[in-house]
PDB file of C-alpha atoms and ligand atoms in Angstrom:
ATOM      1  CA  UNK U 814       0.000   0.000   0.000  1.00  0.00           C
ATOM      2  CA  UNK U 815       1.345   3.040  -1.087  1.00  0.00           C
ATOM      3  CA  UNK U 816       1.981   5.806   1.889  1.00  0.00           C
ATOM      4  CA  UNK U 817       0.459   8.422  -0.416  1.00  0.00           C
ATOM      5  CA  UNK U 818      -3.022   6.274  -0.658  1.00  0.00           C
ATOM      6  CA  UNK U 819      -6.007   8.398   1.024  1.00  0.00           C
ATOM      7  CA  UNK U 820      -8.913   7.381   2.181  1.00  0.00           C
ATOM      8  CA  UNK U 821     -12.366   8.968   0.526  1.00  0.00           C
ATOM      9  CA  UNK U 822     -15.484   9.403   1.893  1.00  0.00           C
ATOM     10  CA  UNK U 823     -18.394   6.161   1.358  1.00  0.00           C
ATOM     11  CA  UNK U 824     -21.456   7.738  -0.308  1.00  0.00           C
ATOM     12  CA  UNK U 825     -24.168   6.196   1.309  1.00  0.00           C
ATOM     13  CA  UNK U 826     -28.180   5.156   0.361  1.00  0.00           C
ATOM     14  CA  UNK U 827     -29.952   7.101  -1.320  1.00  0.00           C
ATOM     15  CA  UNK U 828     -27.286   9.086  -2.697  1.00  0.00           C
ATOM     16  CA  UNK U 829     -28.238   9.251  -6.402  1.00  0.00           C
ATOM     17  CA  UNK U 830     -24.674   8.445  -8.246  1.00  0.00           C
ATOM     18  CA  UNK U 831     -25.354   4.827  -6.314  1.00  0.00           C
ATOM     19  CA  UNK U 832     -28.758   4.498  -8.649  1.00  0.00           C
ATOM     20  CA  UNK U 833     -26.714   5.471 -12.113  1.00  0.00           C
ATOM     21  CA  UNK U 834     -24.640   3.058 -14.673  1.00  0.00           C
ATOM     22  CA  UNK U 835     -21.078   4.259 -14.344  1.00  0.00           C
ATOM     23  CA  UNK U 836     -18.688   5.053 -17.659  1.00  0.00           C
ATOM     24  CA  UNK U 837     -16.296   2.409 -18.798  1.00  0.00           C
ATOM     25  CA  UNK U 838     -12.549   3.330 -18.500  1.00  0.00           C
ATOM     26  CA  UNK U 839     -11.076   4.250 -21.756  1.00  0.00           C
ATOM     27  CA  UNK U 840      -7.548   5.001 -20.781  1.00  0.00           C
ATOM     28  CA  UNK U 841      -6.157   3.432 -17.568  1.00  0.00           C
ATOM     29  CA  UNK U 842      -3.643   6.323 -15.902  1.00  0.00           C
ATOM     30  CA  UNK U 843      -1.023   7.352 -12.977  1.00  0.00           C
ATOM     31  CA  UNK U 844      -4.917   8.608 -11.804  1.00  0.00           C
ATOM     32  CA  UNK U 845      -6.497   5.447 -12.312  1.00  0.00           C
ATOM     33  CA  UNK U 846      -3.823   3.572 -10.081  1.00  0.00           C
ATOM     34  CA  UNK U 847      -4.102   6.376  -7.721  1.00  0.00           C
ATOM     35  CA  UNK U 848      -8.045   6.108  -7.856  1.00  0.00           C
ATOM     36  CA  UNK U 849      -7.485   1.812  -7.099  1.00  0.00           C
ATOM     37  CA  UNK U 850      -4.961   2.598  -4.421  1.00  0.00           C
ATOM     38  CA  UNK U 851      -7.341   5.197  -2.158  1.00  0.00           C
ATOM     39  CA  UNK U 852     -10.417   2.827  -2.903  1.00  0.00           C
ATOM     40  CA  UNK U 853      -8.373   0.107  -1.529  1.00  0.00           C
ATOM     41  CA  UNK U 854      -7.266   1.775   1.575  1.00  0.00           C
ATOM     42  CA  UNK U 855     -11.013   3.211   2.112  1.00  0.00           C
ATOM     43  CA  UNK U 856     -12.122  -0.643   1.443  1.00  0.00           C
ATOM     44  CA  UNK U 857      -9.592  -1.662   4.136  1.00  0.00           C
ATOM     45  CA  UNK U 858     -10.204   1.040   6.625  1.00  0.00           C
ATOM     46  CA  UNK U 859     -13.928   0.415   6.727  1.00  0.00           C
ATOM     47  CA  UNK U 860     -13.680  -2.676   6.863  1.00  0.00           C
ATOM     48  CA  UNK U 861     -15.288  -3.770   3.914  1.00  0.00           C
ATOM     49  CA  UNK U 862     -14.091  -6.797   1.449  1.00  0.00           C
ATOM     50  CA  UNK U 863     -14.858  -5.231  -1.739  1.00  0.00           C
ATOM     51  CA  UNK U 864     -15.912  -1.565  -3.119  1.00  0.00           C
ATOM     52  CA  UNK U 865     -17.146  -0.145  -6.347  1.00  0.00           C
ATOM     53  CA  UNK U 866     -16.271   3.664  -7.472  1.00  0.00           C
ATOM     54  CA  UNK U 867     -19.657   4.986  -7.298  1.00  0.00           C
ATOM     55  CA  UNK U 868     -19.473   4.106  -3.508  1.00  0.00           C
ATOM     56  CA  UNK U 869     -16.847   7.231  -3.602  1.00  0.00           C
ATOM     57  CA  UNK U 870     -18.507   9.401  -5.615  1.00  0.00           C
ATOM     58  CA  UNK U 871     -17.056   8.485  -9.015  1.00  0.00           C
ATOM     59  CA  UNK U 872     -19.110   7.065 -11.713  1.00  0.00           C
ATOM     60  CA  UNK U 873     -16.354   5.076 -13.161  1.00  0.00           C
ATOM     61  CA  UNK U 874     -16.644   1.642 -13.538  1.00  0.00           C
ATOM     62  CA  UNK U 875     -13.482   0.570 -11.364  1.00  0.00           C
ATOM     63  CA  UNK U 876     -13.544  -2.170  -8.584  1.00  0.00           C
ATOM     64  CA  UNK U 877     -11.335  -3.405  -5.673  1.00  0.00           C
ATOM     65  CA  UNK U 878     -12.033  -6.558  -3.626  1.00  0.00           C
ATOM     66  CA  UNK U 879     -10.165  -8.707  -0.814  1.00  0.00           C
ATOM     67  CA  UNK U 880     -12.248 -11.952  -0.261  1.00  0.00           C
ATOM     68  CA  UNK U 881      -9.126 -12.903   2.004  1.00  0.00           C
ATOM     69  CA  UNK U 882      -8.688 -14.473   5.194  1.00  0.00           C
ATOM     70  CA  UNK U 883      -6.769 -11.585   7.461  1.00  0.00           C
ATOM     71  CA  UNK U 884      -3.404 -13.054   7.557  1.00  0.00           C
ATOM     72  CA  UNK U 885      -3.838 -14.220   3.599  1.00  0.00           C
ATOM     73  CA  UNK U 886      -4.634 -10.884   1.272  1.00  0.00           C
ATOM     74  CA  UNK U 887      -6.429 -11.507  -1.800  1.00  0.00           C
ATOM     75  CA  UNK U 888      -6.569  -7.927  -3.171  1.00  0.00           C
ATOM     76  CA  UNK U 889      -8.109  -7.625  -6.942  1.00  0.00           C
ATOM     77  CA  UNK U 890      -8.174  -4.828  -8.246  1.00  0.00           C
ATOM     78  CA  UNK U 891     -10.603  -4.671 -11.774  1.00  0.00           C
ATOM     79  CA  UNK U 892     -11.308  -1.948 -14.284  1.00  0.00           C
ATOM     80  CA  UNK U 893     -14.038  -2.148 -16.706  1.00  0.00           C
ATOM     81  CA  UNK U 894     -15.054  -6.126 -15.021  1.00  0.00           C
ATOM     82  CA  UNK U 895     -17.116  -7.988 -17.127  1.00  0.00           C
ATOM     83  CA  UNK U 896     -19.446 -11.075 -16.566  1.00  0.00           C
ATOM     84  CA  UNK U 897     -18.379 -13.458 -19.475  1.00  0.00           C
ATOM     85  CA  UNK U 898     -19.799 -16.401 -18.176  1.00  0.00           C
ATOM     86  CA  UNK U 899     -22.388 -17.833 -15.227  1.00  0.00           C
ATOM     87  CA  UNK U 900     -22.858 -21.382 -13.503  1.00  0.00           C
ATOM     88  CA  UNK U 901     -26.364 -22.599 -13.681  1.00  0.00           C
ATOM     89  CA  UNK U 902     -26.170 -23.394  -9.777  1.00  0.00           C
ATOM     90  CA  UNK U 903     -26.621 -20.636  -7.403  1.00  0.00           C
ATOM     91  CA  UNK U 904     -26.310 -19.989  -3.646  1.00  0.00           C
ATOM     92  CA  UNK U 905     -27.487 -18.035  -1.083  1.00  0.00           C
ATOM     93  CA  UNK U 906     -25.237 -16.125   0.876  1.00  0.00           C
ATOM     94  CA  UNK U 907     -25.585 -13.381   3.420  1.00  0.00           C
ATOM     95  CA  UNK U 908     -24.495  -9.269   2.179  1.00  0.00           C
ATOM     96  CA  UNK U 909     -24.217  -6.363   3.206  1.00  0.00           C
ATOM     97  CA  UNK U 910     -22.906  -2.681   1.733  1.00  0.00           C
ATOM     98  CA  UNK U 911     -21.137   0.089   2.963  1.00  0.00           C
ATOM     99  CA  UNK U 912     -23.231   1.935   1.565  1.00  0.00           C
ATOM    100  CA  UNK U 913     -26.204   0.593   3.002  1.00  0.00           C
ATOM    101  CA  UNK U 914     -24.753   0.382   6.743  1.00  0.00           C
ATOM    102  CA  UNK U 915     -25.891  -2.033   9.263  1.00  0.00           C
ATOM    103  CA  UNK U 916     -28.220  -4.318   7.007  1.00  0.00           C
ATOM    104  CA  UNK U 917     -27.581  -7.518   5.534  1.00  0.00           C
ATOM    105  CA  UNK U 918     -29.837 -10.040   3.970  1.00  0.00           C
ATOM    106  CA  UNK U 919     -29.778 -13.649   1.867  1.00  0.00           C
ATOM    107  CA  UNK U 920     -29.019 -12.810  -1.562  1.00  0.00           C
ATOM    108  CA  UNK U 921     -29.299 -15.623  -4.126  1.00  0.00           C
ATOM    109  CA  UNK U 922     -26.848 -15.630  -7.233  1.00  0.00           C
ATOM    110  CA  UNK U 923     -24.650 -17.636  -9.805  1.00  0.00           C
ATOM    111  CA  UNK U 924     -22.407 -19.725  -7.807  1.00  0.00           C
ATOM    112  CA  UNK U 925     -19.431 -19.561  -9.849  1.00  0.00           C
ATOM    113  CA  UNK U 926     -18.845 -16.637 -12.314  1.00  0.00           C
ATOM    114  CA  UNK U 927     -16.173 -15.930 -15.312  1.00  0.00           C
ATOM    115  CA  UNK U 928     -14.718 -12.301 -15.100  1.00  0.00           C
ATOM    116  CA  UNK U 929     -12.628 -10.669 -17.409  1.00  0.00           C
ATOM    117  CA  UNK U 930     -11.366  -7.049 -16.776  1.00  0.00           C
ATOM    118  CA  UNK U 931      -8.268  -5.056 -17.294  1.00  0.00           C
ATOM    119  CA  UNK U 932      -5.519  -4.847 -14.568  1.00  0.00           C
ATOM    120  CA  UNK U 933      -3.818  -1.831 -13.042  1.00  0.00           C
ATOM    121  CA  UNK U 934      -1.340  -2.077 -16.142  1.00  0.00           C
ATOM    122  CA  UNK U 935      -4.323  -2.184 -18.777  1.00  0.00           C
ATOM    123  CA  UNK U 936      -3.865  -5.913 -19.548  1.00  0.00           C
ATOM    124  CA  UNK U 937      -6.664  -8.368 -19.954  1.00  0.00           C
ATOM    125  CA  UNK U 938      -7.186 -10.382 -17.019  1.00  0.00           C
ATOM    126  CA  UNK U 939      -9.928 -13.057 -16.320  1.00  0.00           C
ATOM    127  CA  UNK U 940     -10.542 -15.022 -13.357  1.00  0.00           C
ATOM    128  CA  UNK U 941     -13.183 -17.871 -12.447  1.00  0.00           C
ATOM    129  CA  UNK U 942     -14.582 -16.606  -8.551  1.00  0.00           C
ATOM    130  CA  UNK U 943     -16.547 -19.125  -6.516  1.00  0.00           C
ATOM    131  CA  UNK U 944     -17.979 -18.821  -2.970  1.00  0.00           C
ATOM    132  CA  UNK U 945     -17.602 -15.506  -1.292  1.00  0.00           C
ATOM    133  CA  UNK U 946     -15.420 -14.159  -4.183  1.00  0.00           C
ATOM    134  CA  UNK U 947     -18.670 -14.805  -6.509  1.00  0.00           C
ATOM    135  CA  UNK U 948     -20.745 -13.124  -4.621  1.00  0.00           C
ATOM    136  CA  UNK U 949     -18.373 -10.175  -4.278  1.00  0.00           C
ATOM    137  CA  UNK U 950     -17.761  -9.655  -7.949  1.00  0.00           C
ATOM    138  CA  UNK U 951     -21.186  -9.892  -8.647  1.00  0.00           C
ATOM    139  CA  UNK U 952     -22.205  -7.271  -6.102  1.00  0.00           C
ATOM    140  CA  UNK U 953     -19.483  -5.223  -6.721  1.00  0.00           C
ATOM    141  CA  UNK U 954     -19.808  -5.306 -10.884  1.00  0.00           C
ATOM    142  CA  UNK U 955     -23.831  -4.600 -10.033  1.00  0.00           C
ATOM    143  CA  UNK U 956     -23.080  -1.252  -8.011  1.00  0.00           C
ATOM    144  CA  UNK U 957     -21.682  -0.182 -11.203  1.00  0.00           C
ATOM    145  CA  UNK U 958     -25.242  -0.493 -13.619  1.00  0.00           C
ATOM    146  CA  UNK U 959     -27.007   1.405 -10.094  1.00  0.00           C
ATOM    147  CA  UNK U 960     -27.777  -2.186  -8.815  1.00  0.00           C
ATOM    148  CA  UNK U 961     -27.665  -2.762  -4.499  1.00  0.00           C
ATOM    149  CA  UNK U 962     -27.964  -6.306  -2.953  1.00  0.00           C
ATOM    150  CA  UNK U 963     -31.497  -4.955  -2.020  1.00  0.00           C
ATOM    151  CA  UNK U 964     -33.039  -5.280  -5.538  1.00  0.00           C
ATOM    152  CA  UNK U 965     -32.358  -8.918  -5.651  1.00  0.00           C
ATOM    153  CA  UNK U 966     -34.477  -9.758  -2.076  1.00  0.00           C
ATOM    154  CA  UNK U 967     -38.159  -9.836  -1.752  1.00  0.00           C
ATOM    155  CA  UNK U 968     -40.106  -6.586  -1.432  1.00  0.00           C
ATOM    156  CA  UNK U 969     -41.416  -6.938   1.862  1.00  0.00           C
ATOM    157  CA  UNK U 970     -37.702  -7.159   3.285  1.00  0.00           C
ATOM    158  CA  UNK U 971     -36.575  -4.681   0.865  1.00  0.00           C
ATOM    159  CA  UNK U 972     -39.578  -1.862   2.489  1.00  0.00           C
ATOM    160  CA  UNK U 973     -38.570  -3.211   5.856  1.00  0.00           C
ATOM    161  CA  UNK U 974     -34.762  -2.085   5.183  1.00  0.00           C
ATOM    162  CA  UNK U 975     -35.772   0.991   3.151  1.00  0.00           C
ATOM    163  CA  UNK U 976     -38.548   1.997   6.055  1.00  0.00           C
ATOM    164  CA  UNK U 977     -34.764   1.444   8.396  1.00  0.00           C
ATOM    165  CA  UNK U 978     -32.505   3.832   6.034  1.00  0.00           C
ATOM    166  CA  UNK U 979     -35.005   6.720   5.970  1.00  0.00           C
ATOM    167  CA  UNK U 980     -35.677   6.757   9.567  1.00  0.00           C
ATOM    168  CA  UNK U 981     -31.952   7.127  10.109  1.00  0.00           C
ATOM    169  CA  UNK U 982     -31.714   9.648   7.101  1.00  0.00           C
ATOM    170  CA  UNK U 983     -34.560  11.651   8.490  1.00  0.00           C
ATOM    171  CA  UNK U 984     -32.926  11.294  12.114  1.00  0.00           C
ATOM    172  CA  UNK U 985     -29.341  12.415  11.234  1.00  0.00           C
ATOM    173  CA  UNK U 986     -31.002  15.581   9.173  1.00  0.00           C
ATOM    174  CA  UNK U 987     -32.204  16.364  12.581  1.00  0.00           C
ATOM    175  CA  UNK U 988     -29.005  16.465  14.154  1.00  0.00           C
ATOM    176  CA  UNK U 989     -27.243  18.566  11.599  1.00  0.00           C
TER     177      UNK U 989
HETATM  178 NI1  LIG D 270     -22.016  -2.660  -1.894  1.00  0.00          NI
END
């Protein structure tokens, strides 16, 4: 980790830039790297184990993910990720968002996913993620079409966590 990487605010529900489809990368730069490196350390510091660019403001479609154990890093970093290829088995597995603090629910999806993307160096990567990792990718390539883990639940425990985020939206525009 670079000593120069900064840490950016999350943008959190319902922050519109977290509802829009973000702009593919057409020329990765000193600034892109620079862009991977902060998102990582604001990923880290949160602690989250993966984070999109519109989650900092930045409609750019740029990812970072560590689907590690703590003592094994398993940092990715992706720019312009594609899907390229789904299992027909899925699995349920518990998420959550930093930009949706404090609530998680079971969110059903491909098991096993093909990525491609470009690397920090603008080469063509592709990876096959299972487990935790799918799950990840998926939620992290979704936040940048304006997709959260909540559209893929049903809509009574969608309202319920919706009903949650505006009382504590309505609560904190008290305070200020
Ligand atoms: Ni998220």
């Amino acid at each position: 980790m670079p000593v120069t990487a900064k840490l950016m605010p999350i943008i959190k529900m319902p922050d519109p830039i977290l509802r829009r489809t973000a702009m593919p990368v057409s020329e990765i730069t000193d600034g892109t790297r620079q862009l991977l490196d902060d998102m990582t350390a604001t990923m880290y510091d949160a602690p989250g184990i993966g984070l999109a660019a519109p989650q900092v403001n930045i409609s750019q479609r740029i990812i970072v993910m560590d689907c590690g154990k703590d003592d094994d890093s398993k940092l990715i970093k992706m720019v312009n990720p594609e899907i390229i290829d789904v299992s027909e088995a899925h699995t349920l597995l518990e998420e959550g968002c930093l930009s949706i603090p404090d609530q998680t629910a079971d969110v059903e999806r491909p098991a096993e996913v093909k990525v491609q993307y470009l690397d920090e160096n603008g080469v063509s990567q592709s990876i096959v993620a299972n487990d935790l990792l799918a799950a990840c990718v998926q939620h992290e390539i979704d936040h940048l079409n304006g997709v959260l883990f909540i559209d893929h639940i049903s809509r009574l425990k969608r309202d319920m966590i919706l009903r949650r985020i505006m009382k504590e939206t309505r609560q904190s525009t008290l305070k200020n």
